[in-house]
Amino acid sequence: MRTKYVYPNEERNETFTLNPYDHAALLDCLKLKEATGCEVICLSMGSNPTKDVLLKTIALGADRAILLSDSKFSGADTVATSKVLAEAIKKIGYIDLLVCGEKSVDGETGQVGFGIGECLGIPCISQVTEVLDNKNDRVILDKKAGNLIQTVSAQLPVLLSYETLTLSKLTVGLLALKKSKREGIEIWDAESLGIDPLLCGIKGSKTKVWRIEKEKKQKKYQKIEGTVEEKVNHLMKILNATERV
């Protein structure tokens, strides 16, 4: 997703970055890989600049990264996006555990994960915080349930939607990044997926985004002059008046 939506107060020389919810899911998968030796494949639908983000996922420890990129995919809503991603998953082959962030921080629809599960006919578990173990064709995980944390055991295959997010910078070592560039990523288009063009992009969408506007917030400030004691007394009067203390 666009970096400016994730880090609006920072100047960065990158157009796209990893969605914070997907970032948390990836980090948890990499821990699972270290513990079990499983293969981690990252999949994204987007334009050409998305390649740089996927290269970083390989540098972090993912085994493969696949970019779904085609002009036929443009303008897709969550329905069309889910269908394209599901077709790519079918092309990859049997995958026992699918993970994704529960939503993107720009659109915040939270629908794609469930859409993929529906297309593939597999169950989905939402509000996941951590995978604890994966063995005997079952996955054990923690998930939020109101103010509580539930430990759940689920039969594979299953799709997990992560409620947690991380805003830590997606930084990788230079040598790891160079290695990821040598390995490269795979790019699949609509033809390679064998998907009907009428099911993807704007043609396969049920909704259309008219426009996206940033919320405008105005902040006021007051400068307090005087000695330290005077400043403290003035500040306490303001806080008491607004019932902040």
mmCIF file with all atom_site columns, C-alpha atoms in Angstrom, residues 44-225:
data_model
loop_
_atom_site.group_PDB
_atom_site.id
_atom_site.type_symbol
_atom_site.label_atom_id
_atom_site.label_alt_id
_atom_site.label_comp_id
_atom_site.label_asym_id
_atom_site.label_entity_id
_atom_site.label_seq_id
_atom_site.pdbx_PDB_ins_code
_atom_site.Cartn_x
_atom_site.Cartn_y
_atom_site.Cartn_z
_atom_site.occupancy
_atom_site.B_iso_or_equiv
_atom_site.pdbx_formal_charge
_atom_site.auth_seq_id
_atom_site.auth_comp_id
_atom_site.auth_asym_id
_atom_site.auth_atom_id
_atom_site.pdbx_PDB_model_num
ATOM 1   C CA . SER A 1 44  ? 0.228   -9.533  -3.583  1.00 0.00 ? 44  SER A CA 1
ATOM 2   C CA . MET A 1 45  ? -1.872  -7.946  -6.297  1.00 0.00 ? 45  MET A CA 1
ATOM 3   C CA . GLY A 1 46  ? -0.605  -4.557  -7.411  1.00 0.00 ? 46  GLY A CA 1
ATOM 4   C CA . SER A 1 47  ? 1.339   -2.446  -9.858  1.00 0.00 ? 47  SER A CA 1
ATOM 5   C CA . ASN A 1 48  ? 5.019   -2.678  -10.771 1.00 0.00 ? 48  ASN A CA 1
ATOM 6   C CA . PRO A 1 49  ? 6.384   -0.692  -7.758  1.00 0.00 ? 49  PRO A CA 1
ATOM 7   C CA . THR A 1 50  ? 4.958   -3.394  -5.466  1.00 0.00 ? 50  THR A CA 1
ATOM 8   C CA . LYS A 1 51  ? 7.947   -5.533  -6.511  1.00 0.00 ? 51  LYS A CA 1
ATOM 9   C CA . ASP A 1 52  ? 10.202  -3.582  -4.144  1.00 0.00 ? 52  ASP A CA 1
ATOM 10  C CA . VAL A 1 53  ? 7.993   -4.467  -1.172  1.00 0.00 ? 53  VAL A CA 1
ATOM 11  C CA . LEU A 1 54  ? 7.921   -8.146  -2.148  1.00 0.00 ? 54  LEU A CA 1
ATOM 12  C CA . LEU A 1 55  ? 11.702  -8.208  -2.511  1.00 0.00 ? 55  LEU A CA 1
ATOM 13  C CA . LYS A 1 56  ? 11.935  -7.034  1.090   1.00 0.00 ? 56  LYS A CA 1
ATOM 14  C CA . THR A 1 57  ? 9.690   -9.885  2.232   1.00 0.00 ? 57  THR A CA 1
ATOM 15  C CA . ILE A 1 58  ? 12.167  -12.336 0.693   1.00 0.00 ? 58  ILE A CA 1
ATOM 16  C CA . ALA A 1 59  ? 15.024  -10.488 2.370   1.00 0.00 ? 59  ALA A CA 1
ATOM 17  C CA . LEU A 1 60  ? 13.189  -10.872 5.685   1.00 0.00 ? 60  LEU A CA 1
ATOM 18  C CA . GLY A 1 61  ? 12.985  -14.644 5.206   1.00 0.00 ? 61  GLY A CA 1
ATOM 19  C CA . ALA A 1 62  ? 10.092  -15.530 2.889   1.00 0.00 ? 62  ALA A CA 1
ATOM 20  C CA . ASP A 1 63  ? 10.896  -18.340 0.440   1.00 0.00 ? 63  ASP A CA 1
ATOM 21  C CA . ARG A 1 64  ? 8.938   -17.035 -2.551  1.00 0.00 ? 64  ARG A CA 1
ATOM 22  C CA . ALA A 1 65  ? 7.132   -13.865 -3.543  1.00 0.00 ? 65  ALA A CA 1
ATOM 23  C CA . ILE A 1 66  ? 4.551   -13.571 -6.301  1.00 0.00 ? 66  ILE A CA 1
ATOM 24  C CA . LEU A 1 67  ? 3.171   -10.349 -7.775  1.00 0.00 ? 67  LEU A CA 1
ATOM 25  C CA . LEU A 1 68  ? -0.182  -10.434 -9.545  1.00 0.00 ? 68  LEU A CA 1
ATOM 26  C CA . SER A 1 69  ? 0.010   -7.574  -12.000 1.00 0.00 ? 69  SER A CA 1
ATOM 27  C CA . ASP A 1 70  ? -2.117  -6.890  -15.053 1.00 0.00 ? 70  ASP A CA 1
ATOM 28  C CA . SER A 1 71  ? -4.048  -3.916  -16.400 1.00 0.00 ? 71  SER A CA 1
ATOM 29  C CA . LYS A 1 72  ? -7.108  -6.184  -16.272 1.00 0.00 ? 72  LYS A CA 1
ATOM 30  C CA . PHE A 1 73  ? -6.805  -6.179  -12.457 1.00 0.00 ? 73  PHE A CA 1
ATOM 31  C CA . SER A 1 74  ? -7.009  -2.380  -12.108 1.00 0.00 ? 74  SER A CA 1
ATOM 32  C CA . GLY A 1 75  ? -10.040 -0.846  -10.435 1.00 0.00 ? 75  GLY A CA 1
ATOM 33  C CA . ALA A 1 76  ? -10.801 -4.024  -8.493  1.00 0.00 ? 76  ALA A CA 1
ATOM 34  C CA . ASP A 1 77  ? -12.928 -3.846  -5.372  1.00 0.00 ? 77  ASP A CA 1
ATOM 35  C CA . THR A 1 78  ? -12.704 -6.403  -2.572  1.00 0.00 ? 78  THR A CA 1
ATOM 36  C CA . VAL A 1 79  ? -14.820 -8.957  -4.475  1.00 0.00 ? 79  VAL A CA 1
ATOM 37  C CA . ALA A 1 80  ? -12.667 -8.915  -7.621  1.00 0.00 ? 80  ALA A CA 1
ATOM 38  C CA . THR A 1 81  ? -9.465  -8.765  -5.558  1.00 0.00 ? 81  THR A CA 1
ATOM 39  C CA . SER A 1 82  ? -10.505 -11.843 -3.571  1.00 0.00 ? 82  SER A CA 1
ATOM 40  C CA . LYS A 1 83  ? -11.203 -13.792 -6.759  1.00 0.00 ? 83  LYS A CA 1
ATOM 41  C CA . VAL A 1 84  ? -7.827  -12.977 -8.320  1.00 0.00 ? 84  VAL A CA 1
ATOM 42  C CA . LEU A 1 85  ? -5.918  -13.850 -5.148  1.00 0.00 ? 85  LEU A CA 1
ATOM 43  C CA . ALA A 1 86  ? -7.885  -17.093 -4.783  1.00 0.00 ? 86  ALA A CA 1
ATOM 44  C CA . GLU A 1 87  ? -7.047  -18.118 -8.358  1.00 0.00 ? 87  GLU A CA 1
ATOM 45  C CA . ALA A 1 88  ? -3.367  -17.461 -7.680  1.00 0.00 ? 88  ALA A CA 1
ATOM 46  C CA . ILE A 1 89  ? -3.520  -19.629 -4.557  1.00 0.00 ? 89  ILE A CA 1
ATOM 47  C CA . LYS A 1 90  ? -5.074  -22.432 -6.611  1.00 0.00 ? 90  LYS A CA 1
ATOM 48  C CA . LYS A 1 91  ? -2.228  -22.086 -9.121  1.00 0.00 ? 91  LYS A CA 1
ATOM 49  C CA . ILE A 1 92  ? 0.394   -22.345 -6.367  1.00 0.00 ? 92  ILE A CA 1
ATOM 50  C CA . GLY A 1 93  ? -1.106  -25.649 -5.267  1.00 0.00 ? 93  GLY A CA 1
ATOM 51  C CA . TYR A 1 94  ? -2.008  -27.050 -1.867  1.00 0.00 ? 94  TYR A CA 1
ATOM 52  C CA . ILE A 1 95  ? -1.485  -24.542 0.925   1.00 0.00 ? 95  ILE A CA 1
ATOM 53  C CA . ASP A 1 96  ? -2.493  -25.643 4.395   1.00 0.00 ? 96  ASP A CA 1
ATOM 54  C CA . LEU A 1 97  ? -2.283  -22.278 6.162   1.00 0.00 ? 97  LEU A CA 1
ATOM 55  C CA . LEU A 1 98  ? -3.265  -18.923 4.656   1.00 0.00 ? 98  LEU A CA 1
ATOM 56  C CA . VAL A 1 99  ? -2.642  -15.727 6.610   1.00 0.00 ? 99  VAL A CA 1
ATOM 57  C CA . CYS A 1 100 ? -3.416  -12.083 5.975   1.00 0.00 ? 100 CYS A CA 1
ATOM 58  C CA . GLY A 1 101 ? -3.905  -8.840  7.831   1.00 0.00 ? 101 GLY A CA 1
ATOM 59  C CA . GLU A 1 102 ? -7.536  -8.234  8.739   1.00 0.00 ? 102 GLU A CA 1
ATOM 60  C CA . LYS A 1 103 ? -7.638  -4.968  6.769   1.00 0.00 ? 103 LYS A CA 1
ATOM 61  C CA . SER A 1 104 ? -5.555  -2.297  5.080   1.00 0.00 ? 104 SER A CA 1
ATOM 62  C CA . VAL A 1 105 ? -5.016  0.980   6.894   1.00 0.00 ? 105 VAL A CA 1
ATOM 63  C CA . ASP A 1 106 ? -6.321  3.009   3.957   1.00 0.00 ? 106 ASP A CA 1
ATOM 64  C CA . GLY A 1 107 ? -9.548  1.275   2.863   1.00 0.00 ? 107 GLY A CA 1
ATOM 65  C CA . GLU A 1 108 ? -10.164 -0.601  6.147   1.00 0.00 ? 108 GLU A CA 1
ATOM 66  C CA . THR A 1 109 ? -12.836 -2.816  4.581   1.00 0.00 ? 109 THR A CA 1
ATOM 67  C CA . GLY A 1 110 ? -11.643 -6.050  6.187   1.00 0.00 ? 110 GLY A CA 1
ATOM 68  C CA . GLN A 1 111 ? -13.356 -8.128  3.499   1.00 0.00 ? 111 GLN A CA 1
ATOM 69  C CA . VAL A 1 112 ? -10.631 -9.654  1.320   1.00 0.00 ? 112 VAL A CA 1
ATOM 70  C CA . GLY A 1 113 ? -9.560  -12.399 3.726   1.00 0.00 ? 113 GLY A CA 1
ATOM 71  C CA . PHE A 1 114 ? -13.108 -13.692 4.050   1.00 0.00 ? 114 PHE A CA 1
ATOM 72  C CA . GLY A 1 115 ? -13.585 -13.331 0.296   1.00 0.00 ? 115 GLY A CA 1
ATOM 73  C CA . ILE A 1 116 ? -10.577 -15.564 -0.357  1.00 0.00 ? 116 ILE A CA 1
ATOM 74  C CA . GLY A 1 117 ? -11.871 -18.143 2.111   1.00 0.00 ? 117 GLY A CA 1
ATOM 75  C CA . GLU A 1 118 ? -15.265 -18.111 0.399   1.00 0.00 ? 118 GLU A CA 1
ATOM 76  C CA . CYS A 1 119 ? -13.714 -18.573 -3.058  1.00 0.00 ? 119 CYS A CA 1
ATOM 77  C CA . LEU A 1 120 ? -11.560 -21.464 -1.842  1.00 0.00 ? 120 LEU A CA 1
ATOM 78  C CA . GLY A 1 121 ? -14.226 -23.032 0.350   1.00 0.00 ? 121 GLY A CA 1
ATOM 79  C CA . ILE A 1 122 ? -12.114 -23.007 3.515   1.00 0.00 ? 122 ILE A CA 1
ATOM 80  C CA . PRO A 1 123 ? -12.962 -21.663 6.994   1.00 0.00 ? 123 PRO A CA 1
ATOM 81  C CA . CYS A 1 124 ? -11.643 -18.318 8.259   1.00 0.00 ? 124 CYS A CA 1
ATOM 82  C CA . ILE A 1 125 ? -10.655 -17.290 11.772  1.00 0.00 ? 125 ILE A CA 1
ATOM 83  C CA . SER A 1 126 ? -10.554 -13.570 12.501  1.00 0.00 ? 126 SER A CA 1
ATOM 84  C CA . GLN A 1 127 ? -8.880  -11.425 15.179  1.00 0.00 ? 127 GLN A CA 1
ATOM 85  C CA . VAL A 1 128 ? -5.839  -13.696 15.357  1.00 0.00 ? 128 VAL A CA 1
ATOM 86  C CA . THR A 1 129 ? -2.962  -12.379 17.452  1.00 0.00 ? 129 THR A CA 1
ATOM 87  C CA . GLU A 1 130 ? -0.417  -15.212 17.275  1.00 0.00 ? 130 GLU A CA 1
ATOM 88  C CA . VAL A 1 131 ? 0.114   -18.736 15.969  1.00 0.00 ? 131 VAL A CA 1
ATOM 89  C CA . LEU A 1 132 ? 1.434   -20.955 18.740  1.00 0.00 ? 132 LEU A CA 1
ATOM 90  C CA . ASP A 1 133 ? 1.970   -24.275 16.955  1.00 0.00 ? 133 ASP A CA 1
ATOM 91  C CA . ASN A 1 134 ? 1.291   -26.133 13.719  1.00 0.00 ? 134 ASN A CA 1
ATOM 92  C CA . LYS A 1 135 ? 1.336   -29.928 13.813  1.00 0.00 ? 135 LYS A CA 1
ATOM 93  C CA . ASN A 1 136 ? -0.755  -33.011 13.078  1.00 0.00 ? 136 ASN A CA 1
ATOM 94  C CA . ASP A 1 137 ? -2.762  -31.123 10.447  1.00 0.00 ? 137 ASP A CA 1
ATOM 95  C CA . ARG A 1 138 ? -3.922  -28.604 13.043  1.00 0.00 ? 138 ARG A CA 1
ATOM 96  C CA . VAL A 1 139 ? -2.927  -25.074 13.973  1.00 0.00 ? 139 VAL A CA 1
ATOM 97  C CA . ILE A 1 140 ? -3.056  -23.729 17.527  1.00 0.00 ? 140 ILE A CA 1
ATOM 98  C CA . LEU A 1 141 ? -3.452  -19.982 17.852  1.00 0.00 ? 141 LEU A CA 1
ATOM 99  C CA . ASP A 1 142 ? -4.456  -17.108 20.084  1.00 0.00 ? 142 ASP A CA 1
ATOM 100 C CA . LYS A 1 143 ? -7.278  -14.800 19.041  1.00 0.00 ? 143 LYS A CA 1
ATOM 101 C CA . LYS A 1 144 ? -9.134  -11.909 20.594  1.00 0.00 ? 144 LYS A CA 1
ATOM 102 C CA . ALA A 1 145 ? -12.654 -12.431 21.909  1.00 0.00 ? 145 ALA A CA 1
ATOM 103 C CA . GLY A 1 146 ? -13.862 -9.145  23.335  1.00 0.00 ? 146 GLY A CA 1
ATOM 104 C CA . ASN A 1 147 ? -11.539 -8.308  26.224  1.00 0.00 ? 147 ASN A CA 1
ATOM 105 C CA . LEU A 1 148 ? -10.262 -11.880 26.414  1.00 0.00 ? 148 LEU A CA 1
ATOM 106 C CA . ILE A 1 149 ? -7.680  -13.949 24.539  1.00 0.00 ? 149 ILE A CA 1
ATOM 107 C CA . GLN A 1 150 ? -8.853  -17.378 23.384  1.00 0.00 ? 150 GLN A CA 1
ATOM 108 C CA . THR A 1 151 ? -6.544  -20.257 22.511  1.00 0.00 ? 151 THR A CA 1
ATOM 109 C CA . VAL A 1 152 ? -8.045  -22.127 19.564  1.00 0.00 ? 152 VAL A CA 1
ATOM 110 C CA . SER A 1 153 ? -7.179  -25.331 17.705  1.00 0.00 ? 153 SER A CA 1
ATOM 111 C CA . ALA A 1 154 ? -8.289  -25.493 14.059  1.00 0.00 ? 154 ALA A CA 1
ATOM 112 C CA . GLN A 1 155 ? -8.129  -28.150 11.364  1.00 0.00 ? 155 GLN A CA 1
ATOM 113 C CA . LEU A 1 156 ? -6.050  -27.308 8.280   1.00 0.00 ? 156 LEU A CA 1
ATOM 114 C CA . PRO A 1 157 ? -6.507  -25.867 5.728   1.00 0.00 ? 157 PRO A CA 1
ATOM 115 C CA . VAL A 1 158 ? -7.687  -22.608 7.252   1.00 0.00 ? 158 VAL A CA 1
ATOM 116 C CA . LEU A 1 159 ? -7.313  -18.874 6.663   1.00 0.00 ? 159 LEU A CA 1
ATOM 117 C CA . LEU A 1 160 ? -6.205  -16.660 9.550   1.00 0.00 ? 160 LEU A CA 1
ATOM 118 C CA . SER A 1 161 ? -6.947  -12.939 9.631   1.00 0.00 ? 161 SER A CA 1
ATOM 119 C CA . TYR A 1 162 ? -4.570  -11.029 11.944  1.00 0.00 ? 162 TYR A CA 1
ATOM 120 C CA . GLU A 1 163 ? -5.989  -8.377  14.254  1.00 0.00 ? 163 GLU A CA 1
ATOM 121 C CA . THR A 1 164 ? -2.549  -7.198  15.350  1.00 0.00 ? 164 THR A CA 1
ATOM 122 C CA . LEU A 1 165 ? -0.425  -4.734  13.427  1.00 0.00 ? 165 LEU A CA 1
ATOM 123 C CA . THR A 1 166 ? 3.105   -3.408  13.530  1.00 0.00 ? 166 THR A CA 1
ATOM 124 C CA . LEU A 1 167 ? 4.269   0.069   12.606  1.00 0.00 ? 167 LEU A CA 1
ATOM 125 C CA . SER A 1 168 ? 7.951   -0.827  12.847  1.00 0.00 ? 168 SER A CA 1
ATOM 126 C CA . LYS A 1 169 ? 9.853   0.078   9.715   1.00 0.00 ? 169 LYS A CA 1
ATOM 127 C CA . LEU A 1 170 ? 10.258  -2.624  7.094   1.00 0.00 ? 170 LEU A CA 1
ATOM 128 C CA . THR A 1 171 ? 14.060  -2.556  7.173   1.00 0.00 ? 171 THR A CA 1
ATOM 129 C CA . VAL A 1 172 ? 16.350  -5.280  5.863   1.00 0.00 ? 172 VAL A CA 1
ATOM 130 C CA . GLY A 1 173 ? 20.097  -5.742  5.620   1.00 0.00 ? 173 GLY A CA 1
ATOM 131 C CA . LEU A 1 174 ? 21.869  -4.754  2.413   1.00 0.00 ? 174 LEU A CA 1
ATOM 132 C CA . LEU A 1 175 ? 23.274  -8.242  1.791   1.00 0.00 ? 175 LEU A CA 1
ATOM 133 C CA . ALA A 1 176 ? 19.862  -9.842  2.326   1.00 0.00 ? 176 ALA A CA 1
ATOM 134 C CA . LEU A 1 177 ? 18.286  -7.337  -0.067  1.00 0.00 ? 177 LEU A CA 1
ATOM 135 C CA . LYS A 1 178 ? 20.922  -8.033  -2.721  1.00 0.00 ? 178 LYS A CA 1
ATOM 136 C CA . LYS A 1 179 ? 20.309  -11.754 -2.349  1.00 0.00 ? 179 LYS A CA 1
ATOM 137 C CA . SER A 1 180 ? 16.548  -11.251 -2.720  1.00 0.00 ? 180 SER A CA 1
ATOM 138 C CA . LYS A 1 181 ? 17.109  -9.290  -5.931  1.00 0.00 ? 181 LYS A CA 1
ATOM 139 C CA . ARG A 1 182 ? 19.182  -12.160 -7.326  1.00 0.00 ? 182 ARG A CA 1
ATOM 140 C CA . GLU A 1 183 ? 16.410  -14.605 -6.481  1.00 0.00 ? 183 GLU A CA 1
ATOM 141 C CA . GLY A 1 184 ? 13.771  -12.245 -7.856  1.00 0.00 ? 184 GLY A CA 1
ATOM 142 C CA . ILE A 1 185 ? 10.010  -12.493 -7.682  1.00 0.00 ? 185 ILE A CA 1
ATOM 143 C CA . GLU A 1 186 ? 7.461   -14.165 -9.910  1.00 0.00 ? 186 GLU A CA 1
ATOM 144 C CA . ILE A 1 187 ? 4.968   -12.040 -11.848 1.00 0.00 ? 187 ILE A CA 1
ATOM 145 C CA . TRP A 1 188 ? 1.661   -13.540 -12.922 1.00 0.00 ? 188 TRP A CA 1
ATOM 146 C CA . ASP A 1 189 ? -0.920  -11.884 -15.152 1.00 0.00 ? 189 ASP A CA 1
ATOM 147 C CA . ALA A 1 190 ? -4.564  -12.716 -15.887 1.00 0.00 ? 190 ALA A CA 1
ATOM 148 C CA . GLU A 1 191 ? -3.642  -15.096 -18.700 1.00 0.00 ? 191 GLU A CA 1
ATOM 149 C CA . SER A 1 192 ? -1.233  -17.107 -16.557 1.00 0.00 ? 192 SER A CA 1
ATOM 150 C CA . LEU A 1 193 ? -3.959  -17.459 -13.917 1.00 0.00 ? 193 LEU A CA 1
ATOM 151 C CA . GLY A 1 194 ? -6.511  -18.507 -16.505 1.00 0.00 ? 194 GLY A CA 1
ATOM 152 C CA . ILE A 1 195 ? -9.090  -16.202 -14.952 1.00 0.00 ? 195 ILE A CA 1
ATOM 153 C CA . ASP A 1 196 ? -12.043 -14.806 -16.867 1.00 0.00 ? 196 ASP A CA 1
ATOM 154 C CA . PRO A 1 197 ? -11.374 -11.057 -17.481 1.00 0.00 ? 197 PRO A CA 1
ATOM 155 C CA . LEU A 1 198 ? -15.017 -10.382 -16.616 1.00 0.00 ? 198 LEU A CA 1
ATOM 156 C CA . LEU A 1 199 ? -14.344 -11.592 -13.057 1.00 0.00 ? 199 LEU A CA 1
ATOM 157 C CA . CYS A 1 200 ? -11.401 -9.317  -12.296 1.00 0.00 ? 200 CYS A CA 1
ATOM 158 C CA . GLY A 1 201 ? -10.649 -5.615  -12.216 1.00 0.00 ? 201 GLY A CA 1
ATOM 159 C CA . ILE A 1 202 ? -13.411 -3.075  -12.557 1.00 0.00 ? 202 ILE A CA 1
ATOM 160 C CA . LYS A 1 203 ? -15.479 -5.471  -14.699 1.00 0.00 ? 203 LYS A CA 1
ATOM 161 C CA . GLY A 1 204 ? -15.649 -8.007  -11.903 1.00 0.00 ? 204 GLY A CA 1
ATOM 162 C CA . SER A 1 205 ? -16.282 -5.463  -9.157  1.00 0.00 ? 205 SER A CA 1
ATOM 163 C CA . LYS A 1 206 ? -19.574 -4.989  -7.342  1.00 0.00 ? 206 LYS A CA 1
ATOM 164 C CA . THR A 1 207 ? -18.669 -1.522  -6.076  1.00 0.00 ? 207 THR A CA 1
ATOM 165 C CA . LYS A 1 208 ? -16.724 1.486   -7.309  1.00 0.00 ? 208 LYS A CA 1
ATOM 166 C CA . VAL A 1 209 ? -14.718 3.941   -5.218  1.00 0.00 ? 209 VAL A CA 1
ATOM 167 C CA . TRP A 1 210 ? -15.814 7.460   -6.091  1.00 0.00 ? 210 TRP A CA 1
ATOM 168 C CA . ARG A 1 211 ? -13.053 9.223   -4.189  1.00 0.00 ? 211 ARG A CA 1
ATOM 169 C CA . ILE A 1 212 ? -10.929 8.973   -1.047  1.00 0.00 ? 212 ILE A CA 1
ATOM 170 C CA . GLU A 1 213 ? -10.475 11.985  1.198   1.00 0.00 ? 213 GLU A CA 1
ATOM 171 C CA . LYS A 1 214 ? -8.124  12.449  4.111   1.00 0.00 ? 214 LYS A CA 1
ATOM 172 C CA . GLU A 1 215 ? -9.690  13.562  7.365   1.00 0.00 ? 215 GLU A CA 1
ATOM 173 C CA . LYS A 1 216 ? -8.729  17.148  8.100   1.00 0.00 ? 216 LYS A CA 1
ATOM 174 C CA . LYS A 1 217 ? -7.868  17.826  11.705  1.00 0.00 ? 217 LYS A CA 1
ATOM 175 C CA . GLN A 1 218 ? -7.130  21.280  13.072  1.00 0.00 ? 218 GLN A CA 1
ATOM 176 C CA . LYS A 1 219 ? -5.123  21.552  16.258  1.00 0.00 ? 219 LYS A CA 1
ATOM 177 C CA . LYS A 1 220 ? -4.882  24.629  18.468  1.00 0.00 ? 220 LYS A CA 1
ATOM 178 C CA . TYR A 1 221 ? -2.073  25.440  20.836  1.00 0.00 ? 221 TYR A CA 1
ATOM 179 C CA . GLN A 1 222 ? -1.400  27.933  23.574  1.00 0.00 ? 222 GLN A CA 1
ATOM 180 C CA . LYS A 1 223 ? 2.039   29.120  24.599  1.00 0.00 ? 223 LYS A CA 1
ATOM 181 C CA . ILE A 1 224 ? 2.503   29.508  28.347  1.00 0.00 ? 224 ILE A CA 1
ATOM 182 C CA . GLU A 1 225 ? 4.951   32.171  29.508  1.00 0.00 ? 225 GLU A CA 1
#
